[in-house]
Short mmCIF file of C-alpha atoms and ligand atoms in Angstrom, two decimals:
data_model
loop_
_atom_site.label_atom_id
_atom_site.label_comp_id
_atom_site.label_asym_id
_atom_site.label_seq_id
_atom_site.Cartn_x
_atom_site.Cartn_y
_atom_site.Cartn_z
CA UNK A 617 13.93 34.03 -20.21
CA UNK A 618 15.06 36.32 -17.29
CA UNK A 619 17.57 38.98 -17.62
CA UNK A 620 18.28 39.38 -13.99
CA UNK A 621 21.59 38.31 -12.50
CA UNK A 622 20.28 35.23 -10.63
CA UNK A 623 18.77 32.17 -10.93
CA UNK A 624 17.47 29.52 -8.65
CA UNK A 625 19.62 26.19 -8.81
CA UNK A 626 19.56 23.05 -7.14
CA UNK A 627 22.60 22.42 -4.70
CA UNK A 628 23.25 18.63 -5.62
CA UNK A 629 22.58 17.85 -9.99
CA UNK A 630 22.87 21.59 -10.04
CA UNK A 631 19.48 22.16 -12.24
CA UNK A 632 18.48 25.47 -12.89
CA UNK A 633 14.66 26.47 -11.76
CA UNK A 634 14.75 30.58 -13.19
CA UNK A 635 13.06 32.47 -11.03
CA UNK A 636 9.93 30.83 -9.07
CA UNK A 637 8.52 30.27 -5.68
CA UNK A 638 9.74 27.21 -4.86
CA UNK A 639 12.29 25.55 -2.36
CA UNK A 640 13.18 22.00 -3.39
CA UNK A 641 14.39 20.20 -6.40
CA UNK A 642 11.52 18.14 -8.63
CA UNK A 643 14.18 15.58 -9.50
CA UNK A 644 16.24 14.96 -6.79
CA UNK A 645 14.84 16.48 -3.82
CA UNK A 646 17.41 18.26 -2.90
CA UNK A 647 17.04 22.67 -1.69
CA UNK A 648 17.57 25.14 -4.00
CA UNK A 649 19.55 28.10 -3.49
CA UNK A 650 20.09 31.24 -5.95
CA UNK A 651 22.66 31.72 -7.59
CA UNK A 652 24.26 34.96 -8.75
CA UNK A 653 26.35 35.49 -12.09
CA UNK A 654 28.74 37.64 -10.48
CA UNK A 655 30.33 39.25 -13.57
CA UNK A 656 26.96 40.58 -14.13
CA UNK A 657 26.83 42.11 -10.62
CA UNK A 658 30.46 43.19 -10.72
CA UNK A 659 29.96 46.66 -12.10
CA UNK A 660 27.56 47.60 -9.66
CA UNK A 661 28.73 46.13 -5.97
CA UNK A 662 32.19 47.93 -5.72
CA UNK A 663 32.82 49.54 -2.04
CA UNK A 664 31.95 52.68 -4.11
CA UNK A 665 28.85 52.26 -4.96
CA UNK A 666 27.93 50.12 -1.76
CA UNK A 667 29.38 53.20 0.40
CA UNK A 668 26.90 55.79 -1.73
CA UNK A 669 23.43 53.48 -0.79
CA UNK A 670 21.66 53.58 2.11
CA UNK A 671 22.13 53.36 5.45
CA UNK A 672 20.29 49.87 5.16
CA UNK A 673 20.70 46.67 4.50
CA UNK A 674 19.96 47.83 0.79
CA UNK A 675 23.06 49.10 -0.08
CA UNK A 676 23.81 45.44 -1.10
CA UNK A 677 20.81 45.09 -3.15
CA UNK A 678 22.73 43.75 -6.19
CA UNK A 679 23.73 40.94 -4.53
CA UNK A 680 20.11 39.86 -2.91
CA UNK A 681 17.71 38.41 -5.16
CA UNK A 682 15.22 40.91 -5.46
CA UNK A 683 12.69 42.18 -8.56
CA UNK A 684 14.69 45.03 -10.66
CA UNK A 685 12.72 47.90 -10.06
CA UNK A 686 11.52 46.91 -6.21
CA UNK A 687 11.55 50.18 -3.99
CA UNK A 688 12.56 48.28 -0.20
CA UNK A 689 9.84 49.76 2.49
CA UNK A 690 12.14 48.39 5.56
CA UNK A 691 15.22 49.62 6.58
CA UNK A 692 16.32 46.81 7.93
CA UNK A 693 20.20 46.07 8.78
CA UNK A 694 23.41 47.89 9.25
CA UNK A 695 23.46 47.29 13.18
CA UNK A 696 26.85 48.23 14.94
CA UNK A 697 29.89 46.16 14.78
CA UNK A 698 31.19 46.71 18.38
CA UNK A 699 34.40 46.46 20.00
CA UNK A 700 33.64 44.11 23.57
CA UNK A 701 37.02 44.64 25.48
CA UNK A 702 35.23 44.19 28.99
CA UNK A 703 33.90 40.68 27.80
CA UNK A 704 36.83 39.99 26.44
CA UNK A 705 39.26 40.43 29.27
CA UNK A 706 36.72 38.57 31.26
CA UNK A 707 37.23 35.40 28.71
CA UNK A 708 40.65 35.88 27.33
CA UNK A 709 40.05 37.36 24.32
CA UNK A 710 41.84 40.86 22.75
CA UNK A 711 40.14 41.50 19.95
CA UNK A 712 36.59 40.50 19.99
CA UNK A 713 33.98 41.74 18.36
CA UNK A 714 29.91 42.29 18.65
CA UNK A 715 27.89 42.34 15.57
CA UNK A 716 24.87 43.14 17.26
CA UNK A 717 21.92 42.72 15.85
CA UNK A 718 20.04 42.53 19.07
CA UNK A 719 19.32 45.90 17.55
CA UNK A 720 18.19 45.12 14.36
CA UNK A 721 15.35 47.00 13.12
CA UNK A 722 12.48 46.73 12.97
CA UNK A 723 11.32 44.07 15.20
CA UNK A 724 15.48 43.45 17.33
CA UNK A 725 16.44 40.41 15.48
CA UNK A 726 18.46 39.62 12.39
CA UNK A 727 15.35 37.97 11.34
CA UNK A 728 14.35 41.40 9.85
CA UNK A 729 16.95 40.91 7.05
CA UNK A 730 15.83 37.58 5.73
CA UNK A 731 11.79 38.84 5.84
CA UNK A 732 12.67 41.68 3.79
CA UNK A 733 14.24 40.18 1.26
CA UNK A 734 11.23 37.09 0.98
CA UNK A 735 8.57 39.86 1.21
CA UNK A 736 10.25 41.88 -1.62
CA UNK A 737 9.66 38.44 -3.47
CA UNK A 738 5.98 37.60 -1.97
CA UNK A 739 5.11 40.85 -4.34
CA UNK A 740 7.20 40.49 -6.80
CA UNK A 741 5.64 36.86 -7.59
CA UNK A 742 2.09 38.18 -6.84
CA UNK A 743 1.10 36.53 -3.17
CA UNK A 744 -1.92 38.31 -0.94
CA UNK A 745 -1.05 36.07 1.45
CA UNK A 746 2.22 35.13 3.68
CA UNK A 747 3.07 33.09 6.33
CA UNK A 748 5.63 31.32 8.10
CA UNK A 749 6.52 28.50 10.83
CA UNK A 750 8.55 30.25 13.42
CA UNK A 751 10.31 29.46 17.17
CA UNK A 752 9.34 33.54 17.77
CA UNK A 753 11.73 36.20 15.49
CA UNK A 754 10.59 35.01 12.30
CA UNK A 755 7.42 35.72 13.46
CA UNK A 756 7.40 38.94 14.71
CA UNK A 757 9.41 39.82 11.29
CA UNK A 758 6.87 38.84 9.25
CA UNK A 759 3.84 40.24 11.28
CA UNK A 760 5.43 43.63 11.36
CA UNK A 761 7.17 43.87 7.92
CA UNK A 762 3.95 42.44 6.03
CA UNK A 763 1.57 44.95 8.37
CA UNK A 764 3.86 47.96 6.49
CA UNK A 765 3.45 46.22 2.98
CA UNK A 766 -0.53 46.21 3.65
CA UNK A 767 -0.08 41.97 2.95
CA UNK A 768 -2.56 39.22 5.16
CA UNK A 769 -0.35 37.03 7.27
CA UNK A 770 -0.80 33.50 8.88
CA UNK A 771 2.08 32.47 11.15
CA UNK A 772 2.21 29.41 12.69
CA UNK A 773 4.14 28.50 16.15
CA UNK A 774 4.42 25.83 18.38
CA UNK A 775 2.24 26.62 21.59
CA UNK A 776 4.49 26.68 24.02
CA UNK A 777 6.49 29.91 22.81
CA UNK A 778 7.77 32.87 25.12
CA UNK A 779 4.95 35.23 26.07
CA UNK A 780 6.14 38.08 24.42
CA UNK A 781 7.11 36.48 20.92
CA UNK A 782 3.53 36.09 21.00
CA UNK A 783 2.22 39.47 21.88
CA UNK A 784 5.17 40.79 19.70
CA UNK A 785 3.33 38.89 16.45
CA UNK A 786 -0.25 39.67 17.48
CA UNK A 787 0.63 43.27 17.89
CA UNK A 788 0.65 43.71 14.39
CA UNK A 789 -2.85 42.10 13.00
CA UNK A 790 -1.35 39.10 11.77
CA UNK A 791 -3.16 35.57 12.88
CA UNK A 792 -1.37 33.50 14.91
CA UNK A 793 -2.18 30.08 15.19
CA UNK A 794 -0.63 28.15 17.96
CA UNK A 795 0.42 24.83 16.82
CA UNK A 796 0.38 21.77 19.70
CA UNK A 797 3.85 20.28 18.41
CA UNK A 798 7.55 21.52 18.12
CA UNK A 799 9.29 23.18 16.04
CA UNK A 800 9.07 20.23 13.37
CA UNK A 801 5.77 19.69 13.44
CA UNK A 802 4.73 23.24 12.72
CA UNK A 803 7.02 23.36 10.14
CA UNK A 804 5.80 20.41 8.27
CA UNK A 805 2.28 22.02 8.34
CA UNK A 806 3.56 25.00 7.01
CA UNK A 807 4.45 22.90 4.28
CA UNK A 808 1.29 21.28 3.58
CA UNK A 809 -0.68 24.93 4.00
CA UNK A 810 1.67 26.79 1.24
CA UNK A 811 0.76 23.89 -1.06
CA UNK A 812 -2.85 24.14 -0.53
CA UNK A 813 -3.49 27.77 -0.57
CA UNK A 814 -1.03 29.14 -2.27
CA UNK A 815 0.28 31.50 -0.19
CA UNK A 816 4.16 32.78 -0.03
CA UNK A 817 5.86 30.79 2.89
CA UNK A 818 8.78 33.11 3.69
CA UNK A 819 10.39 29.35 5.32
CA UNK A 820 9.08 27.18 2.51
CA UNK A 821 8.36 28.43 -0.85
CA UNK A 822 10.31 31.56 -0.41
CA UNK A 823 12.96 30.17 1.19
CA UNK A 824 15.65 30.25 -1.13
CA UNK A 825 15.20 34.34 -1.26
CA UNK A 826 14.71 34.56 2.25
CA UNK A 827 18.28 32.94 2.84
CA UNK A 828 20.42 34.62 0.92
CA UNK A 829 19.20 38.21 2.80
CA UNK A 830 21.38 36.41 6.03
CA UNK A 831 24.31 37.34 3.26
CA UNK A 832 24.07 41.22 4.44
CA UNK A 833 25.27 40.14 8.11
CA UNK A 834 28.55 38.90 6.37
CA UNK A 835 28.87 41.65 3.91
CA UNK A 836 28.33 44.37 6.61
CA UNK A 837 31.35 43.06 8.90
CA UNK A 838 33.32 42.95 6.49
CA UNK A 839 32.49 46.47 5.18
CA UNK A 840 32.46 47.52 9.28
CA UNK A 841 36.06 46.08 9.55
CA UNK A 842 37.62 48.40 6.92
CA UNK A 843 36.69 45.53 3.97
CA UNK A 844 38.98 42.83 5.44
CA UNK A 845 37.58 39.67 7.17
CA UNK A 846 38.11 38.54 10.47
CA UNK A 847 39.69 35.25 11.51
CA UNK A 848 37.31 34.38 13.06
CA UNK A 849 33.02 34.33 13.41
CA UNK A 850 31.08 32.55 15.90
CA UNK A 851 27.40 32.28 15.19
CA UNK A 852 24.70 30.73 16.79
CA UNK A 853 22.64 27.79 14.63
CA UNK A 854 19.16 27.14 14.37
CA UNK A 855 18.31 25.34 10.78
CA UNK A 856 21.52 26.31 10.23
CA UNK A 857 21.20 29.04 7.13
CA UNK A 858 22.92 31.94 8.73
CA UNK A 859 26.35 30.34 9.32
CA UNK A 860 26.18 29.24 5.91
CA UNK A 861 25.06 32.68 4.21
CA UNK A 862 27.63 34.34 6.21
CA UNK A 863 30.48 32.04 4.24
CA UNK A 864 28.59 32.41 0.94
CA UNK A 865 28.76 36.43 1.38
CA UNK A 866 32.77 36.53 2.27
CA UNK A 867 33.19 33.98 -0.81
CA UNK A 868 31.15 36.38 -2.66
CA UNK A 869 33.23 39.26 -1.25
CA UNK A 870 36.41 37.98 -1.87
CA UNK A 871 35.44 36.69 -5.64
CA UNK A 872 34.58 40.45 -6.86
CA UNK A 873 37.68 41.50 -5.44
CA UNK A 874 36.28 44.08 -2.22
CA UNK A 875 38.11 41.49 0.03
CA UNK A 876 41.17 39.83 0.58
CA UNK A 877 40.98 36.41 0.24
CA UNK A 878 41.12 35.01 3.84
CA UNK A 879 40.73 31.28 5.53
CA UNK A 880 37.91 32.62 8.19
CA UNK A 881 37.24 29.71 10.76
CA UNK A 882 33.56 29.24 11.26
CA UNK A 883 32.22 28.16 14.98
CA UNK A 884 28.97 27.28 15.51
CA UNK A 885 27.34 27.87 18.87
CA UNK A 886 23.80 25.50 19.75
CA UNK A 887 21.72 24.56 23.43
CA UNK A 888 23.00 21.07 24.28
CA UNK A 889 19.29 20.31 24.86
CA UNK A 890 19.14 21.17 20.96
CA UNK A 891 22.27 20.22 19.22
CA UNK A 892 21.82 18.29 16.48
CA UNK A 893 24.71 20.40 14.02
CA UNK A 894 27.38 20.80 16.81
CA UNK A 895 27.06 16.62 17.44
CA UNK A 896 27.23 16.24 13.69
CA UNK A 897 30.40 18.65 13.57
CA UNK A 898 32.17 16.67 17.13
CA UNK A 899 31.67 13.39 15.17
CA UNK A 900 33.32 14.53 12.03
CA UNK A 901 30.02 13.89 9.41
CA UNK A 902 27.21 15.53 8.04
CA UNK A 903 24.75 13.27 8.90
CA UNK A 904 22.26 14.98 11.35
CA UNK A 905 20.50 12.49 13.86
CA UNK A 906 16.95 14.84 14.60
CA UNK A 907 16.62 15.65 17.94
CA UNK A 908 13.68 16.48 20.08
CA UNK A 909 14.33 19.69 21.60
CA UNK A 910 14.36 20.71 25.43
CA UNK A 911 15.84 23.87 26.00
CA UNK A 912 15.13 27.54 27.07
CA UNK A 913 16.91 28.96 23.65
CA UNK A 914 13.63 28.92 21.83
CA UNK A 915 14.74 30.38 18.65
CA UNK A 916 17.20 27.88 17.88
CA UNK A 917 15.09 24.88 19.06
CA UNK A 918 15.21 23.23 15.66
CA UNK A 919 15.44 19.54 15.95
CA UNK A 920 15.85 18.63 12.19
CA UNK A 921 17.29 21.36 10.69
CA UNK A 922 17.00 22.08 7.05
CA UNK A 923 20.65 23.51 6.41
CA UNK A 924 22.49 21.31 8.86
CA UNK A 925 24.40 19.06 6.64
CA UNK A 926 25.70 21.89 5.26
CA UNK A 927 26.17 24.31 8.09
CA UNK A 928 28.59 20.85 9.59
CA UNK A 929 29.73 21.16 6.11
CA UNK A 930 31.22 24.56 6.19
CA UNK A 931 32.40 24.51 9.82
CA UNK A 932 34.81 21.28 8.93
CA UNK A 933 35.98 22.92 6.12
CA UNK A 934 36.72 26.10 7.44
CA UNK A 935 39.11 24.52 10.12
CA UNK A 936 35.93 25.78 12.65
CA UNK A 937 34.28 23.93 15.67
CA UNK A 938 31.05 23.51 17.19
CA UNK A 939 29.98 23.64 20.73
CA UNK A 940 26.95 23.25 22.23
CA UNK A 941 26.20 24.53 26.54
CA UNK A 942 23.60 24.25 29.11
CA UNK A 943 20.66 26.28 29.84
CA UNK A 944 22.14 27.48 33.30
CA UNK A 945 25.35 27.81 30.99
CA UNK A 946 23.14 30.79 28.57
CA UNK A 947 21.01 32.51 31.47
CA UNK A 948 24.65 33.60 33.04
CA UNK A 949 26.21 34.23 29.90
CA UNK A 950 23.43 36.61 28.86
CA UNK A 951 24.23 38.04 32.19
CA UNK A 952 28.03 38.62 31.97
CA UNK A 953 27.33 40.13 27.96
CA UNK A 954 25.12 42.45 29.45
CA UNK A 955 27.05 43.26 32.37
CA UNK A 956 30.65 43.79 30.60
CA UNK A 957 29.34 45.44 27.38
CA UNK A 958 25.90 46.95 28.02
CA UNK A 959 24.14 44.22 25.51
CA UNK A 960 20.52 42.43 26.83
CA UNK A 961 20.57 39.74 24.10
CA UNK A 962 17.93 37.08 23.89
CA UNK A 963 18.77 33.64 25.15
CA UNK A 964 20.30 32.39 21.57
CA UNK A 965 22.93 35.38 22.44
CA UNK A 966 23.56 33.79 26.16
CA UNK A 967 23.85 30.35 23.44
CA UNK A 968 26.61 32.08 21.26
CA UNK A 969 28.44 34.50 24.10
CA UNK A 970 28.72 30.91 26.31
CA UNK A 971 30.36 29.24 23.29
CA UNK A 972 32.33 31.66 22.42
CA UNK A 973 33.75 31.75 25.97
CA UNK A 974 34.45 28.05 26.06
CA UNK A 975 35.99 28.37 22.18
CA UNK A 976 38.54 30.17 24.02
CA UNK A 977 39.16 28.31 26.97
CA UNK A 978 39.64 25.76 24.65
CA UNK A 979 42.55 27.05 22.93
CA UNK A 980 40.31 26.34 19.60
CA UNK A 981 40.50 30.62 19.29
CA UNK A 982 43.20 32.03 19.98
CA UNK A 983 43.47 35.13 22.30
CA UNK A 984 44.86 37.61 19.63
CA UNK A 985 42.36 36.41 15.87
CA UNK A 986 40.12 38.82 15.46
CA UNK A 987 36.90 37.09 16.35
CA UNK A 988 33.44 38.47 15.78
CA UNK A 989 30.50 36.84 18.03
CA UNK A 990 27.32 37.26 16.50
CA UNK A 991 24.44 38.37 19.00
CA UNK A 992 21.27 37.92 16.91
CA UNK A 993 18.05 38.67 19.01
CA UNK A 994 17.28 40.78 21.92
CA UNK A 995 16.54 40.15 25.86
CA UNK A 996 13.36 41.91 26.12
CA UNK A 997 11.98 39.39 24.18
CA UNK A 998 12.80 36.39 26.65
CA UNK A 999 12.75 38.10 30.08
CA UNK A 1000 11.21 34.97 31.69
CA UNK A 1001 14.07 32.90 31.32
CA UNK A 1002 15.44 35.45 34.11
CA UNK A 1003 12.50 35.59 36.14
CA UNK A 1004 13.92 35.46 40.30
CA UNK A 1005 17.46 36.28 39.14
CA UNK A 1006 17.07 39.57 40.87
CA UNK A 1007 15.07 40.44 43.99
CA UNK A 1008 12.85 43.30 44.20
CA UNK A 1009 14.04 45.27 47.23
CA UNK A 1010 11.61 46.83 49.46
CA UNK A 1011 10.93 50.90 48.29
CA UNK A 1012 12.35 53.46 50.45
CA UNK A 1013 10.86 56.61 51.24
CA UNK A 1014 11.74 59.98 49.46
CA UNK A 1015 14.28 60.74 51.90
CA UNK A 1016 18.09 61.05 51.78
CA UNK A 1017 18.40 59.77 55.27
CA UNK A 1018 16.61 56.35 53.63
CA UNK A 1019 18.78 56.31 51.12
CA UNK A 1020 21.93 56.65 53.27
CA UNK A 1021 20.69 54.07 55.17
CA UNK A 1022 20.03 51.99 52.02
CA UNK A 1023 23.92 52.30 50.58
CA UNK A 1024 24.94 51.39 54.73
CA UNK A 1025 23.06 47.91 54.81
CA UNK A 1026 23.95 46.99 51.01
CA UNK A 1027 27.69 47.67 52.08
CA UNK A 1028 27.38 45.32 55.02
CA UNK A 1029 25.75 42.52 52.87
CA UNK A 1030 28.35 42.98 50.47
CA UNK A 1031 31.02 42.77 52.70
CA UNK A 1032 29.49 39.64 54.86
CA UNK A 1033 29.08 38.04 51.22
CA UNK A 1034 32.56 39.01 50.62
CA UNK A 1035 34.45 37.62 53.87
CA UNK A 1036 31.90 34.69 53.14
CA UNK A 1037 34.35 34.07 49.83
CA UNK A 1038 31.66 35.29 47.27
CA UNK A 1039 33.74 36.87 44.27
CA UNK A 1040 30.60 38.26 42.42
CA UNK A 1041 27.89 40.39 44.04
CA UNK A 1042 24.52 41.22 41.84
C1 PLP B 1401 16.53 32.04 13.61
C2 PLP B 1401 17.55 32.49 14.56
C3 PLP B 1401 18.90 32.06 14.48
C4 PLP B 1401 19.45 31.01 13.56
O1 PLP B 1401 19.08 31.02 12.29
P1 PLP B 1401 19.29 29.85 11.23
O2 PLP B 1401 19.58 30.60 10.00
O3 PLP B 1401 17.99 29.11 11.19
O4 PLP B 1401 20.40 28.96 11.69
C5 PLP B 1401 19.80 32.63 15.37
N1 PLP B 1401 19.43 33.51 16.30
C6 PLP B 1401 18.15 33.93 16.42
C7 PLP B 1401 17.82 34.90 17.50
C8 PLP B 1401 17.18 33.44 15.55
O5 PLP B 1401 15.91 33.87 15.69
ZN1 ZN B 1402 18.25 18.35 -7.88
#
């Protein structure tokens, strides 16, 4: 018997598992997720004590499933909550919001929060070993946070992943093994490997811990926003966990009392050439038809996502939408976010910024809610999806008569390009 304020429990017959390494149900199949006893927790996550922790994602440690006396190495979390008036005049929004965790340390995506909390339970339960399957974030998370914890790592992607994903796992010793296949396929080795080896999976044994540390992107807006909620979150979907763990953290929020309680719409944001949650929400089910993915938004290229049912679940509920948009559709959008706001996000923030633009020329936001777009991984990562979107210009020589000349013949193209009818000069 445990005495810890947790257990794992299957979602569908509901039967209880303790505390173990382990993702799916013996009996039925089904995931397991943990479950907290929140009375137990109640004494110790008030906005008091959260406000005296750290300046981390730890300060909501008694609501992540962690081992009682673990001392957290990363400081992961607690990226900024930003106001984006310049985007939002540009799309008809007045009160939008960034949560930006483009910026999220240590390796600039919000994968950092879900590794630490799986890593914290890789010791706990005793693994040497970790690994993952990974479209790029979840792999650099791992290689860098399991380099710190002195842990071996095997991560396994599909071969045809962005250049610097790559470089950004092998940088930190771990072994990367390329995988011919998508997405799926690597996963369902990943599967077979944790089984064999017995290694902690942060994506398939230690799954269940590893998704409820996407709970501290909901709990930090809401602590960022004066402990209210907003209307409104838009959030991009890849097996669909975040969207999910954001509405478990408000529900969890609002049941201790720190919140309000609040009907917050949930929109989900995917690549059109990977959407199978945003078809599931358009045709009202939560049946997802697997797709075989063909789009530049790597990280989200999930074709059979583990948590769709459920993300389509929440989203209907919630009153929410889903909306899926082009590849041309993110490269610009990544461009106009980093243009009106000073934000390079990764192409699964062009996915989210796009949607979130069409949400509202859709009328499905409304110009006024407060809406909060969540930007989840950062451009340096996929510069190649902009390679020949800006020219090089020829150097000039270290002369201000040069550089007079320069500003003279950019002001003549702009003006040609502007009696030509072009709106929008790069
Ligand atoms: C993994 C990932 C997501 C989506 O996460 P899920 O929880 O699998 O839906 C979103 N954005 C980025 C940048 C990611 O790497
Ligand atoms: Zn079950």
């Amino acid at each position: 018997m445990t005495t810890a304020a947790y257990e794992l429990r299957c979602r569908e017959c509901g039967r209880s598992y303790g505390i173990q390494p382990l993702s799916i149900c013996d009996e039925c199949f089904s995931p397991l997720e943990i479950v907290f006893d929140l009375e137990a927790a109640r004494s110790r996550f008030t906005r008091e004590a959260i406000a005296q922790g750290p300046l981390n994602m730890w300060r909501y440690r008694a609501l992540l499933p962690i081992p009682e006396n673990y001392d957290p190495q990363t400081p992961a979390g607690l990226t900024p909550l930003m106001k984006a008036p310049r985007l939002g005049a540009r799309i008809g929004a007045s009160n939008l919001y960034i949560k930006n965790d483009a910026v999220c340390l240590p390796t600039l995506s919000f994968k950092d929060r879900v590794v630490a909390v799986a890593l914290a339970n890789a010791q706990g339960f005793g693994f040497d070993t970790v690994g993952c399957s990974s479209t790029g974030n979840l792999a650099n998370a791992v290689a860098a946070q399991a380099a710190r914890l002195g842990l071996k790592t095997f991560i396994l992607v599909p071969s045809d992943l962005e250049p610097a994903k790559i470089l950004n796992t092998q940088v930190y010793g771990a072994t990367l093994v390329r995988v011919d296949g998508n997405y799926d396929h690597v996963n369902r080795l990943s599967s077979q490997i944790a089984d064999r080896y017995n290694w902690g999976f942060v994506n398939v044994n230690l799954r269940p811990y590893y998704a409820e540390g996407s709970k501290t992107v909901g709990f930090e807006i809401a602590e960022q926003l004066g402990w209210k909620l907003p209307d409104n979150i838009v959030c991009p979907m890849a097996g669909g966990s975040l969207i999910t763990k954001i509405k478990k953290a408000f529900s969890e929020l609002v049941a201790l009392g720190l919140v309000e309680e609040k009907q917050v719409k949930f929109f989900g944001a995917q690549a059109t050439g990977c959407s199978p949650i945003s078809t599931a929400v358009k045709n009202n089910t939560e049946t997802i038809e697997p797709q075989r993915p063909n789009t530049i938004a790597r990280s989200l290229a999930i074709g059979n996502p583990a948590d769709g049912s459920y993300a389509s679940r929440a989203i209907r509920a919630s009153g929410g939408w889903a909306e899926d948009v082009s590849d041309v559709e993110i490269v610009s959008a990544i461009q106009e976010l980093a243009e009106t706001e000073g934000v390079f996000a990764e192409t699964a923030g062009g996915v989210t910024t796009a949607v979130t633009a069409r949400l509202y020329a859709h009328g499905r936001i409304q110009p006024n809610e407060l809406t909060v777009t969540c930007i989840t991984g950062n451009g340096l990562k996929t510069t190649d999806c902009l390679q020949g979107a800006y020219e090089q210009e020829r150097a000039i020589r270290p002369r201000l008569s040069d550089f007079e000349a320069y500003v003279e013949e950019r002001s003549s193209i702009s003006q040609a390009l502007a009696l030509a009818g072009e709106s929008n000069v790069r």
